[in-house]
């Protein structure tokens, strides 16, 4: 249960805010994680090698030491959180206090990653009744899988060990609506259009249908364009799913 997933203190860790060894340990943890990520995702030669080995790619076990959930269990936990949100039985507000009390900010153990729209009506942690350190969230208008978003999610799965990536579109999405209309817009807003247009081409001008198609297309794109994601999915260590958030009811519907 989520109540039991408050970040745990590392072995031998003393929760003393004045103990500078904590910060040193934290720094070294982060540095080690950063180096692992650079080793995994790093230089061109390595990336070429990763592309060649493709689905046979594997990572050191230590990378996946944080969350022990299976991908299916991680997705089920997310959906259970949404059920609590919909039925107004939220528990994450109580967890916040516990985490602050433990002064446990030096480490993150997110079990899931979510790619959602930037829309203010989609507060991701709240929608899934999750609190600090539980979900790794990337947000961009239209929840599109750009290179920067993919890079962020690769960090989430390869270094932090998230077990599921949920790509979530939502009702009344302005980015999808604007793409359907194709109207002139100020600044660089139209830069989103090419990412969303394939969904409009596929589903037509119905906003809900195009938004659902877009979530599925972006999820598929993640699996196709990221060797990191693709390899882990094939190994059964990661699941990528698409979903649609109904703003009026608060309900998240899985699409695949
Ligand atoms: Zn939106």
PDB file of N, CA, C and O and ligand atoms in Angstrom, residues 116-122 140-143 168-177 211 247, ligand 1:
ATOM      1  N   UNK A 116       2.282  13.966 -18.467  1.00  0.00           N
ATOM      2  CA  UNK A 116       0.951  14.569 -18.573  1.00  0.00           C
ATOM      3  C   UNK A 116       1.037  15.937 -19.223  1.00  0.00           C
ATOM      4  O   UNK A 116       2.121  16.474 -19.452  1.00  0.00           O
ATOM      5  N   UNK A 117      -0.129  16.519 -19.478  1.00  0.00           N
ATOM      6  CA  UNK A 117      -0.218  17.876 -20.028  1.00  0.00           C
ATOM      7  C   UNK A 117       0.114  18.886 -18.924  1.00  0.00           C
ATOM      8  O   UNK A 117       0.028  18.592 -17.731  1.00  0.00           O
ATOM      9  N   UNK A 118       0.471  20.096 -19.338  1.00  0.00           N
ATOM     10  CA  UNK A 118       0.766  21.160 -18.373  1.00  0.00           C
ATOM     11  C   UNK A 118      -0.504  21.796 -17.806  1.00  0.00           C
ATOM     12  O   UNK A 118      -0.427  22.623 -16.893  1.00  0.00           O
ATOM     13  N   UNK A 119      -1.648  21.395 -18.298  1.00  0.00           N
ATOM     14  CA  UNK A 119      -2.941  21.971 -17.910  1.00  0.00           C
ATOM     15  C   UNK A 119      -3.097  22.037 -16.383  1.00  0.00           C
ATOM     16  O   UNK A 119      -2.841  21.049 -15.678  1.00  0.00           O
ATOM     17  N   UNK A 120      -3.556  23.193 -15.897  1.00  0.00           N
ATOM     18  CA  UNK A 120      -3.660  23.399 -14.439  1.00  0.00           C
ATOM     19  C   UNK A 120      -4.719  22.515 -13.786  1.00  0.00           C
ATOM     20  O   UNK A 120      -4.742  22.343 -12.575  1.00  0.00           O
ATOM     21  N   UNK A 121      -5.576  21.927 -14.619  1.00  0.00           N
ATOM     22  CA  UNK A 121      -6.640  21.074 -14.073  1.00  0.00           C
ATOM     23  C   UNK A 121      -6.219  19.616 -13.956  1.00  0.00           C
ATOM     24  O   UNK A 121      -7.033  18.750 -13.658  1.00  0.00           O
ATOM     25  N   UNK A 122      -4.911  19.369 -14.198  1.00  0.00           N
ATOM     26  CA  UNK A 122      -4.408  17.994 -14.117  1.00  0.00           C
ATOM     27  C   UNK A 122      -3.270  17.936 -13.091  1.00  0.00           C
ATOM     28  O   UNK A 122      -2.104  17.742 -13.447  1.00  0.00           O
ATOM     29  N   UNK A 140       4.201  18.628 -20.189  1.00  0.00           N
ATOM     30  CA  UNK A 140       4.351  19.542 -21.317  1.00  0.00           C
ATOM     31  C   UNK A 140       2.987  19.598 -22.012  1.00  0.00           C
ATOM     32  O   UNK A 140       2.260  18.600 -22.036  1.00  0.00           O
ATOM     33  N   UNK A 141       2.640  20.762 -22.533  1.00  0.00           N
ATOM     34  CA  UNK A 141       1.344  20.906 -23.197  1.00  0.00           C
ATOM     35  C   UNK A 141       1.157  19.831 -24.262  1.00  0.00           C
ATOM     36  O   UNK A 141       2.028  19.615 -25.101  1.00  0.00           O
ATOM     37  N   UNK A 142       0.043  19.124 -24.182  1.00  0.00           N
ATOM     38  CA  UNK A 142      -0.247  18.063 -25.139  1.00  0.00           C
ATOM     39  C   UNK A 142       0.429  16.739 -24.801  1.00  0.00           C
ATOM     40  O   UNK A 142       0.354  15.795 -25.583  1.00  0.00           O
ATOM     41  N   UNK A 143       1.080  16.668 -23.646  1.00  0.00           N
ATOM     42  CA  UNK A 143       1.812  15.457 -23.202  1.00  0.00           C
ATOM     43  C   UNK A 143       2.521  14.755 -24.366  1.00  0.00           C
ATOM     44  O   UNK A 143       2.323  13.563 -24.615  1.00  0.00           O
ATOM     45  N   UNK A 168      -0.604  10.395 -20.094  1.00  0.00           N
ATOM     46  CA  UNK A 168      -1.994  10.722 -19.775  1.00  0.00           C
ATOM     47  C   UNK A 168      -2.496  11.987 -20.466  1.00  0.00           C
ATOM     48  O   UNK A 168      -2.063  13.101 -20.169  1.00  0.00           O
ATOM     49  N   UNK A 169      -3.413  11.803 -21.389  1.00  0.00           N
ATOM     50  CA  UNK A 169      -4.118  12.926 -21.984  1.00  0.00           C
ATOM     51  C   UNK A 169      -5.299  13.296 -21.096  1.00  0.00           C
ATOM     52  O   UNK A 169      -5.595  12.610 -20.126  1.00  0.00           O
ATOM     53  N   UNK A 170      -5.991  14.379 -21.429  1.00  0.00           N
ATOM     54  CA  UNK A 170      -7.104  14.789 -20.574  1.00  0.00           C
ATOM     55  C   UNK A 170      -8.209  15.478 -21.356  1.00  0.00           C
ATOM     56  O   UNK A 170      -7.966  16.007 -22.454  1.00  0.00           O
ATOM     57  N   UNK A 171      -9.398  15.474 -20.777  1.00  0.00           N
ATOM     58  CA  UNK A 171     -10.547  16.119 -21.405  1.00  0.00           C
ATOM     59  C   UNK A 171     -10.293  17.617 -21.567  1.00  0.00           C
ATOM     60  O   UNK A 171      -9.650  18.233 -20.719  1.00  0.00           O
ATOM     61  N   UNK A 172     -10.766  18.164 -22.643  1.00  0.00           N
ATOM     62  CA  UNK A 172     -10.665  19.604 -22.873  1.00  0.00           C
ATOM     63  C   UNK A 172      -9.252  20.096 -23.078  1.00  0.00           C
ATOM     64  O   UNK A 172      -8.917  21.241 -22.710  1.00  0.00           O
ATOM     65  N   UNK A 173      -8.386  19.274 -23.685  1.00  0.00           N
ATOM     66  CA  UNK A 173      -6.979  19.663 -23.850  1.00  0.00           C
ATOM     67  C   UNK A 173      -6.841  20.781 -24.901  1.00  0.00           C
ATOM     68  O   UNK A 173      -7.160  20.584 -26.081  1.00  0.00           O
ATOM     69  N   UNK A 174      -6.344  21.911 -24.468  1.00  0.00           N
ATOM     70  CA  UNK A 174      -6.201  23.064 -25.354  1.00  0.00           C
ATOM     71  C   UNK A 174      -5.184  22.840 -26.455  1.00  0.00           C
ATOM     72  O   UNK A 174      -5.347  23.343 -27.574  1.00  0.00           O
ATOM     73  N   UNK A 175      -4.141  22.080 -26.166  1.00  0.00           N
ATOM     74  CA  UNK A 175      -3.095  21.827 -27.166  1.00  0.00           C
ATOM     75  C   UNK A 175      -3.640  20.975 -28.308  1.00  0.00           C
ATOM     76  O   UNK A 175      -3.362  21.243 -29.486  1.00  0.00           O
ATOM     77  N   UNK A 176      -4.437  19.955 -27.965  1.00  0.00           N
ATOM     78  CA  UNK A 176      -5.030  19.104 -29.006  1.00  0.00           C
ATOM     79  C   UNK A 176      -6.077  19.902 -29.780  1.00  0.00           C
ATOM     80  O   UNK A 176      -6.152  19.829 -31.009  1.00  0.00           O
ATOM     81  N   UNK A 177      -6.842  20.693 -29.050  1.00  0.00           N
ATOM     82  CA  UNK A 177      -7.876  21.523 -29.676  1.00  0.00           C
ATOM     83  C   UNK A 177      -7.255  22.491 -30.692  1.00  0.00           C
ATOM     84  O   UNK A 177      -7.747  22.651 -31.811  1.00  0.00           O
ATOM     85  N   UNK A 211      -7.540  13.259 -28.555  1.00  0.00           N
ATOM     86  CA  UNK A 211      -6.733  13.306 -27.332  1.00  0.00           C
ATOM     87  C   UNK A 211      -6.346  11.893 -26.887  1.00  0.00           C
ATOM     88  O   UNK A 211      -5.207  11.646 -26.471  1.00  0.00           O
ATOM     89  N   UNK A 247     -11.648  15.363 -16.533  1.00  0.00           N
ATOM     90  CA  UNK A 247     -11.565  16.482 -15.585  1.00  0.00           C
ATOM     91  C   UNK A 247     -12.813  16.594 -14.711  1.00  0.00           C
ATOM     92  O   UNK A 247     -12.731  16.891 -13.517  1.00  0.00           O
TER      93      UNK A 247
HETATM   94 ZN1  LIG B   1      -3.833  19.672 -22.255  1.00  0.00          ZN
END
